[in-house]
Short mmCIF file of C-alpha atoms in Angstrom, two decimals:
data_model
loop_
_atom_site.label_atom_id
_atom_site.label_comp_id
_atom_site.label_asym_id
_atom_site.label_seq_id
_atom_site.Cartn_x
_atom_site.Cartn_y
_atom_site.Cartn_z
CA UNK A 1 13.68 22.45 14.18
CA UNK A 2 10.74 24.47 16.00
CA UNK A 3 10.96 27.44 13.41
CA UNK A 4 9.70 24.80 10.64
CA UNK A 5 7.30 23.29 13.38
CA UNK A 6 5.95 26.67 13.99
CA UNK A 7 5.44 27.00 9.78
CA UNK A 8 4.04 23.67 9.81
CA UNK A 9 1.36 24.55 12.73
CA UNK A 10 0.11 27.21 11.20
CA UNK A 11 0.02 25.99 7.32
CA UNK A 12 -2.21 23.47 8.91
CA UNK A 13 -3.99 25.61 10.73
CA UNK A 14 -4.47 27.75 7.67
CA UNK A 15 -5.68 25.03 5.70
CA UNK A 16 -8.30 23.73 8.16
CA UNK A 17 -11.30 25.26 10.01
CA UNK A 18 -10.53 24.03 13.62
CA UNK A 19 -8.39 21.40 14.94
CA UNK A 20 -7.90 19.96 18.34
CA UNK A 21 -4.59 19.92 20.47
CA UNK A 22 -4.74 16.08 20.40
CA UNK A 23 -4.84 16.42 16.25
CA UNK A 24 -2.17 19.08 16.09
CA UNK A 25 -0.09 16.69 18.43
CA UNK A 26 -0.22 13.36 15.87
CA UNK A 27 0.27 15.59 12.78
CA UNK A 28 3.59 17.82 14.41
CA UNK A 29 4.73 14.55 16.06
CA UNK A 30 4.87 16.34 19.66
CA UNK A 31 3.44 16.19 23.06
CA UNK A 32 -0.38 18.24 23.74
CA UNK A 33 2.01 20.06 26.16
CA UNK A 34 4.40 21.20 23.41
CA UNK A 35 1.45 22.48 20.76
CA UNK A 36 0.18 24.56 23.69
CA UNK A 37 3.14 26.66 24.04
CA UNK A 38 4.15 26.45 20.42
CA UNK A 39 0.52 28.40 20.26
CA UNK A 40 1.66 30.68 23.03
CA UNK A 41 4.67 31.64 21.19
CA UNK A 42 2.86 32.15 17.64
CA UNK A 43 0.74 34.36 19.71
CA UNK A 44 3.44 36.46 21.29
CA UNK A 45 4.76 36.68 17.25
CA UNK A 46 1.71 38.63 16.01
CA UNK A 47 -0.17 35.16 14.28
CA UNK A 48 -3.23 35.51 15.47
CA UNK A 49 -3.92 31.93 16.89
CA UNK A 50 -7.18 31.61 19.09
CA UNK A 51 -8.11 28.68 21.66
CA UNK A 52 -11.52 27.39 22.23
CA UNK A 53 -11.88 25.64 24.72
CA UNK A 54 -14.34 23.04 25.97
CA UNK A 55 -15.68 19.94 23.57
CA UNK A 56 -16.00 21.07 20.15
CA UNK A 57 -13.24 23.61 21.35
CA UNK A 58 -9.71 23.68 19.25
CA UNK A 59 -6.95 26.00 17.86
CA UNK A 60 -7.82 28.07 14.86
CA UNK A 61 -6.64 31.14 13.18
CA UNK A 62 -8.90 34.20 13.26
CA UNK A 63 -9.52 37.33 10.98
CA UNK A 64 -9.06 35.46 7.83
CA UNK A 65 -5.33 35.27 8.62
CA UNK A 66 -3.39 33.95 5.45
CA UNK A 67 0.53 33.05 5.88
CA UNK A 68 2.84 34.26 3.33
CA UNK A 69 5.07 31.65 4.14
CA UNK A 70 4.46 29.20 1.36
CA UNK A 71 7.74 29.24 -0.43
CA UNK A 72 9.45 25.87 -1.50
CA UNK A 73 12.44 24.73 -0.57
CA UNK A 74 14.49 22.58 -2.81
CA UNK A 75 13.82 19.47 -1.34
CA UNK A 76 10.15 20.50 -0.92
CA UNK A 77 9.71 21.20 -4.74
CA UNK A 78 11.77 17.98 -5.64
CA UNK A 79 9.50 15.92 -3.30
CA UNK A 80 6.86 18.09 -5.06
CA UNK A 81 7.44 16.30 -8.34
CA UNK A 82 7.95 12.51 -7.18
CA UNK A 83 4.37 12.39 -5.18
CA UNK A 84 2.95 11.36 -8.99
CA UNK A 85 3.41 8.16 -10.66
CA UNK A 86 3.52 9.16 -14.08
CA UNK A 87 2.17 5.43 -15.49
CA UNK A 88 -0.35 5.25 -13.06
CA UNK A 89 -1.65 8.69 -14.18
CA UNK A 90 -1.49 8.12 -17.81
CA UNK A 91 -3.92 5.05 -16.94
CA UNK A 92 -6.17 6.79 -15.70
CA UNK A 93 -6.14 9.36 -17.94
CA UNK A 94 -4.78 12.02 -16.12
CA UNK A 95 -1.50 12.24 -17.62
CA UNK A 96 -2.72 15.94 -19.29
CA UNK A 97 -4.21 17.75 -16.29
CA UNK A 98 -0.71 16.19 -14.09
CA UNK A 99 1.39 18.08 -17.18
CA UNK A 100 -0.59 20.85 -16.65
CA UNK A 101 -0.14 20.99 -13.05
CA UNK A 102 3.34 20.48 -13.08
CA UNK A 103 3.88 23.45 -15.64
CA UNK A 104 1.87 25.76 -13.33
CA UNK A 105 3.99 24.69 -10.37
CA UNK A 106 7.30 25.10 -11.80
CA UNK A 107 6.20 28.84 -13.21
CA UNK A 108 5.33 29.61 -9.21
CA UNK A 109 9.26 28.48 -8.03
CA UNK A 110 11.63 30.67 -7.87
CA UNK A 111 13.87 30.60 -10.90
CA UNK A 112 16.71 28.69 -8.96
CA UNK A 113 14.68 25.64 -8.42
CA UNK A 114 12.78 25.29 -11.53
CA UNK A 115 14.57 22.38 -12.20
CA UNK A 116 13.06 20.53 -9.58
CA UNK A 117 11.24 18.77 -11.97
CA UNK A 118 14.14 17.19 -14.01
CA UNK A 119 16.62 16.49 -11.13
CA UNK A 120 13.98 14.57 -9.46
CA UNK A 121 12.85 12.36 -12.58
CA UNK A 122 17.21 11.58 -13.22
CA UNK A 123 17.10 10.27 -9.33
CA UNK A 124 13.91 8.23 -9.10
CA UNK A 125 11.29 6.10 -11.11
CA UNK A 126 8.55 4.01 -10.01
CA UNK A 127 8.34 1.13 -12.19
CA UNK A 128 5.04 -0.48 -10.61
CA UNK A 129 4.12 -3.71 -12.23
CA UNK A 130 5.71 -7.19 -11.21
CA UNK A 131 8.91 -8.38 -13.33
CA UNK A 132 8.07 -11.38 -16.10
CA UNK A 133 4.54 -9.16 -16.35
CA UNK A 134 3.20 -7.27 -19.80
CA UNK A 135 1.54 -4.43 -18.04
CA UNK A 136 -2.09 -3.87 -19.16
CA UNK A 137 -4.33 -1.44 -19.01
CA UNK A 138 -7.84 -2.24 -18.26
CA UNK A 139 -9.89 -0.24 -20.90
CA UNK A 140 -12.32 0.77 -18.28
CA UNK A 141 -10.14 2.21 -16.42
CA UNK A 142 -10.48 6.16 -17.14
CA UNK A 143 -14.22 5.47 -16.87
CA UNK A 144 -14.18 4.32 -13.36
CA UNK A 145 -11.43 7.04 -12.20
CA UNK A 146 -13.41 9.84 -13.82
CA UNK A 147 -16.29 8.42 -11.47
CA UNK A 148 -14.17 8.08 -8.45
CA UNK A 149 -12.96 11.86 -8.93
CA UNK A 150 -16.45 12.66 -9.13
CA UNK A 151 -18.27 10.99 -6.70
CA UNK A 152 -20.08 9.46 -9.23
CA UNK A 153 -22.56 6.32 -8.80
CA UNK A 154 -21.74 3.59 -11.70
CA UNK A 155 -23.89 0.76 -12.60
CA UNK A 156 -21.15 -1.97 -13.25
CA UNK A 157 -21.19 -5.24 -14.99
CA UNK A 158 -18.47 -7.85 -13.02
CA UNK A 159 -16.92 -10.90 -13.51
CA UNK A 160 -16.68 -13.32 -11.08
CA UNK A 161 -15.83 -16.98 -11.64
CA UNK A 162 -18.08 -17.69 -14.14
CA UNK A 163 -20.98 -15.54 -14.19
CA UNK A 164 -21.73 -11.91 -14.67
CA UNK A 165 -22.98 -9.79 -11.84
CA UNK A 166 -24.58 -6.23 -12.04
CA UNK A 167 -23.94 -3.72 -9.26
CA UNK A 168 -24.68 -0.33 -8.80
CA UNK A 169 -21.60 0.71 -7.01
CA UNK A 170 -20.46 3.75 -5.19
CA UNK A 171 -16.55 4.12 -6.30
CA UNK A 172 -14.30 5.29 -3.06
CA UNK A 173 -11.03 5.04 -4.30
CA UNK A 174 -8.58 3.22 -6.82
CA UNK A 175 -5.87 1.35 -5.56
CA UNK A 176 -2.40 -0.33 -8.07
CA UNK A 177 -1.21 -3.26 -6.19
CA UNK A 178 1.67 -4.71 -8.16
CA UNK A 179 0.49 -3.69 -11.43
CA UNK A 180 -2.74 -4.58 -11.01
CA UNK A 181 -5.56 -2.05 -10.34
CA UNK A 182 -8.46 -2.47 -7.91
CA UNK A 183 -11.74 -0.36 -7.10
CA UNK A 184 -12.49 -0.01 -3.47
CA UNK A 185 -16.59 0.50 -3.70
CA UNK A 186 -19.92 0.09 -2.00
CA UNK A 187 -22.61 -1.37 -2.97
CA UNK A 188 -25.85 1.79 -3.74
CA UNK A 189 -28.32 1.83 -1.46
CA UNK A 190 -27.62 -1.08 0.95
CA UNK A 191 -28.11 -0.76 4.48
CA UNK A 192 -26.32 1.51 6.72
CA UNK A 193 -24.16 1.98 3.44
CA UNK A 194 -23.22 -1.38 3.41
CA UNK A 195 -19.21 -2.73 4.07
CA UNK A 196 -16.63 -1.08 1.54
CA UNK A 197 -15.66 -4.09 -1.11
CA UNK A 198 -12.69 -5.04 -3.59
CA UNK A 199 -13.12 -5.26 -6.95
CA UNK A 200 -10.19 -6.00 -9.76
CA UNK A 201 -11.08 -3.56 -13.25
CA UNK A 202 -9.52 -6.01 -15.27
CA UNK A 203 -12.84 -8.50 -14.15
CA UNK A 204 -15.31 -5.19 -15.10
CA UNK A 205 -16.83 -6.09 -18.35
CA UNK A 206 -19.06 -2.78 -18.69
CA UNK A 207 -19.27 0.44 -16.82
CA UNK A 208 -21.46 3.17 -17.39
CA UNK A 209 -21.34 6.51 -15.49
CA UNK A 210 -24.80 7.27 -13.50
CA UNK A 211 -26.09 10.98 -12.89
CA UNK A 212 -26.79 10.66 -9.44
CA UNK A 213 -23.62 11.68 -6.71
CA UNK A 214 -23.15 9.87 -3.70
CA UNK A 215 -22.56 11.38 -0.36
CA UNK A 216 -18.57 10.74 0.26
CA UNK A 217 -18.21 8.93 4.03
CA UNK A 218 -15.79 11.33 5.59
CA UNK A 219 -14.09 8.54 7.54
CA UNK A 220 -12.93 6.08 5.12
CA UNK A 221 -9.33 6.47 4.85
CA UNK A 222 -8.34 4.54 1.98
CA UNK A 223 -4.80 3.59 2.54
CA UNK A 224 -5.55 2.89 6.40
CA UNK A 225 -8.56 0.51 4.58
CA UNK A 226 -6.07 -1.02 1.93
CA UNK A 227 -3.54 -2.15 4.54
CA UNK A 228 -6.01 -3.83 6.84
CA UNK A 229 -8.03 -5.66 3.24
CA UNK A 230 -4.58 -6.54 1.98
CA UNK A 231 -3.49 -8.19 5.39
CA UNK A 232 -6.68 -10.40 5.42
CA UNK A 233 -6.69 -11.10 2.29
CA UNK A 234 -3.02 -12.76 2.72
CA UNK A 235 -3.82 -14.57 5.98
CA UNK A 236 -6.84 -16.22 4.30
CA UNK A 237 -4.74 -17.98 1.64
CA UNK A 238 -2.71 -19.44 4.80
CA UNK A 239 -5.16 -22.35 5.19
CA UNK A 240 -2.74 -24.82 5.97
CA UNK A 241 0.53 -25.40 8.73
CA UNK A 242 3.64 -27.05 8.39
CA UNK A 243 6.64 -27.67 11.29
CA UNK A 244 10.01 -27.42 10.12
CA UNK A 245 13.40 -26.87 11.62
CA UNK A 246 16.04 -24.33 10.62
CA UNK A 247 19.19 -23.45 10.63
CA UNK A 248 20.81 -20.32 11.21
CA UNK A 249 20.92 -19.37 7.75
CA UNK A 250 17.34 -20.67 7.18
CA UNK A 251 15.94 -18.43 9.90
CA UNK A 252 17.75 -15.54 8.03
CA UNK A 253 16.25 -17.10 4.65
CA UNK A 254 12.53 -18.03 5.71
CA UNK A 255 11.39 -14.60 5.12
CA UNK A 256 12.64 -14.41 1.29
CA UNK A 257 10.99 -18.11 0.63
CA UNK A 258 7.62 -17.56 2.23
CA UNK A 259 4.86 -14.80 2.96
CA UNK A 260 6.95 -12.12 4.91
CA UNK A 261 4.60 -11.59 7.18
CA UNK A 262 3.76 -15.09 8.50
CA UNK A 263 7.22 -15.81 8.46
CA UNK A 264 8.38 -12.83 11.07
CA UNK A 265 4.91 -14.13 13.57
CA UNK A 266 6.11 -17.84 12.91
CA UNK A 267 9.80 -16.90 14.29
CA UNK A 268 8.47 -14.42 17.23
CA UNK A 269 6.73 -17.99 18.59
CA UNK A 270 9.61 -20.34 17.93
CA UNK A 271 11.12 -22.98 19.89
CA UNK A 272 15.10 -22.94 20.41
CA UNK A 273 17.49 -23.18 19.13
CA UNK A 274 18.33 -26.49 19.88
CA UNK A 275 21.54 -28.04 20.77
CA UNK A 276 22.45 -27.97 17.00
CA UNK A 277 21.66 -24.21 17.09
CA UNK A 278 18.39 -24.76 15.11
CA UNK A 279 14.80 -23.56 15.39
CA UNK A 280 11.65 -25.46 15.36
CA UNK A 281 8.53 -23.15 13.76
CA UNK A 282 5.06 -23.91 12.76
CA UNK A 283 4.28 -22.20 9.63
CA UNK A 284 1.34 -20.95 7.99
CA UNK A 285 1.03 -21.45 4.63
CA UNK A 286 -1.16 -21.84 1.24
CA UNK A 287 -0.85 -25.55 0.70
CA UNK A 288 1.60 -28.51 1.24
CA UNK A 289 2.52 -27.92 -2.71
CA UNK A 290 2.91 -24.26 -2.21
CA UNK A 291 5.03 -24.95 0.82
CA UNK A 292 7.17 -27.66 -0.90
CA UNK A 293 8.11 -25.18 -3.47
CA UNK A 294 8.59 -22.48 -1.22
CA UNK A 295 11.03 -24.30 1.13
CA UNK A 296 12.81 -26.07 -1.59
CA UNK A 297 14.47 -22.48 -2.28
CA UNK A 298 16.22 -22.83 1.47
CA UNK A 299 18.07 -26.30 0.60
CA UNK A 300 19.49 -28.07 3.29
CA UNK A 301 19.22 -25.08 6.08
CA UNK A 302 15.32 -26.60 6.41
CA UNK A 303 13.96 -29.88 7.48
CA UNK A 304 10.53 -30.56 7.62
CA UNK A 305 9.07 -32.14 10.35
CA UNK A 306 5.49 -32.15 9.64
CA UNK A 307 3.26 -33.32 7.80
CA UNK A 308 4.16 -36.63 6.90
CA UNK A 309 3.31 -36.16 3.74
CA UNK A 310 5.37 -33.17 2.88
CA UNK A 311 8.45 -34.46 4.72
CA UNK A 312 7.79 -37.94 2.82
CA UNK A 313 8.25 -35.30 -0.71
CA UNK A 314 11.76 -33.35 0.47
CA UNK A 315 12.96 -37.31 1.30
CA UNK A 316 11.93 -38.41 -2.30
CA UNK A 317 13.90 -34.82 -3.36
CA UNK A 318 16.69 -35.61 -1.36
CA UNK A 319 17.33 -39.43 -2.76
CA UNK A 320 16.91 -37.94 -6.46
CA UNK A 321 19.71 -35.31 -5.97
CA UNK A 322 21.93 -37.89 -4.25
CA UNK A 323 21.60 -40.46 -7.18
CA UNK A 324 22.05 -36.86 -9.84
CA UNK A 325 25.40 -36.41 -7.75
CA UNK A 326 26.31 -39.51 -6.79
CA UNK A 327 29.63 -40.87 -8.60
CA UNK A 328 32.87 -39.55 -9.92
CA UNK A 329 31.36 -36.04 -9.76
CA UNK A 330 31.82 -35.98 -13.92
CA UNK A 331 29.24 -33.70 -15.64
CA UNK A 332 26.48 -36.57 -16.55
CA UNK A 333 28.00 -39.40 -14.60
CA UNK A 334 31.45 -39.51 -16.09
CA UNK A 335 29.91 -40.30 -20.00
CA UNK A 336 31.53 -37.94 -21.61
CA UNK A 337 35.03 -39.22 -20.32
CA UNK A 338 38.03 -39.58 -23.25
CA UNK A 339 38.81 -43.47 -24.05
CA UNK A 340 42.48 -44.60 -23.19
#
């Protein structure tokens, strides 16, 4: 375990100018403490591993030291081969430089793993888009990833609701959220850079590839930006609240019937159980029609209890299934029965 700690120190090391005990702690996973003496004991090996200290001090390697430790293990060169998502690339039109990149890889492995590449692919597939979906491809799309690989300003043409907007956009980063692909830009030459936007290709009616580079903001992390959009964006469709009571097997349920997310806060701050061993949660959600079809899926582990109006539409449910089942309990109320 601290042999491939050690390895992992000083491939980072290797592959950065400087970095700070506090930095080598979060990326090895290990106390400030620990990263000093795993430095210590690099040292006493012969790697030479220098500390600087004071502000802009740090652990680096010195005399142009180069590791020769770079050999792949199996499950390194298998992992190797599963960080691309072969659709995804093709989209973008990448899917030639990935082959290429791939082929170059497995000529560097040693001949016993060189069939990384096809034991991976027969254990896992990423299939990205949503089920009952045709997958498209937005035809602009290799236009605006060739820009976002190149830091390239674009002068876009948008649609949104029903007019057409021009923007001169700086292109961070692409992002495929459930088989649909979104831009993650600023607007050129606003203010202090202006605030990093979403935009869906599909909705990009022209793009066209400027000469002018913009300067890349070193601190947008694009995943860490994605997770914090995406979260927003769900909570802002929650506009509405409804109270309802569940059972046991509803509480297990809610989560699979309504927005994950809201569903695990709405539980943290419920009331209960009750004397019947139910719950009582308020629950954010789109709309009361949204809701109704949403909770519908839970049956009879739900009541609601609020509002009116919602409870007044499982009631009106309720009386229609009774009179549907009511009877003998013969498929179609017992009119398909023989005659004597």
């Amino acid at each position: 375990m601290r042999a491939a700690r050690l390895i992992k120190m000083v491939l980072l090391l290797q592959s950065r100018p400087s970095m700070t005990a506090a930095e080598l702690a979060r990326e090895l996973e290990v106390s400030e403490r620990t990263v000093t003496r795993d430095a210590q004991a690099l040292s006493e090996a012969g790697v030479p591993v220098y500390a600087e200290r004071g502000r802009a001090g740090g652990y680096r390697l010195i005399g142009g030291y180069r590791t020769r430790l770079t050999g792949l293990a199996r499950g390194e060169a298998e992992a190797l081969f599963l960080s691309g998502v072969p659709g995804a690339l093709r989209e973008m039109g990448l899917e030639d430089a990935a082959s290429a990149a791939r082929l170059k890889v497995s000529a560097a492995l040693l001949p016993s793993l060189r069939d990384a590449s096809r034991t991976a692919a027969q254990r896992f597939h990423l299939d990205a888009p949503n089920w009952f979906r045709e997958p498209r491809t937005p035809e602009l799309l290799p236009a605006v990833a060739d820009a976002v690989w190149d830091d390239r300003r674009i002068a876009a043409r948008y649609r949104r609701a029903q007019d057409e907007v021009v923007r001169e956009l700086e292109p961070y980063g692409l992002v495929l959220k459930a088989g649909v692909w979104y831009l993650c830009a600023r607007v050129a030459r606003e203010a202090d850079g202006g605030p990093y936007r979403v935009y869906r290709i599909d909705r990009f009616t022209a793009v066209e590839p400027g000469e002018e580079r913009f300067a890349r903001d070193d601190g947008f992390d694009l995943p860490a930006f994605w997770a914090e959009r995406a979260e927003q964006f769900a909570r802002s469709l929650l506009r509405a609240r409804v109270v309802v009571r569940l059972s046991e097997r509803g509480v297990r349920g809610l989560a699979y019937a309504v927005d994950s997310l809201s569903a695990r806060e709405a539980l943290a701050a419920a009331e209960g159980p009750d004397a019947d061993g139910w719950v009582t949660v308020t629950l954010p959600v789109e709309s009361e029609e949204v809701a109704h079809t949403q909770l519908t899926g839970l049956g009879a582990e739900v009541e609601v209890l609020a509002p009116q109006g919602l409870r007044d539409r499982f009631a009106r449910d309720a009386r229609r299934l009774a009179g549907l089942y009511a009877g003998a309990g013969q498929a179609g109320g017992g009119a398909g029965q023989a005659g004597g």
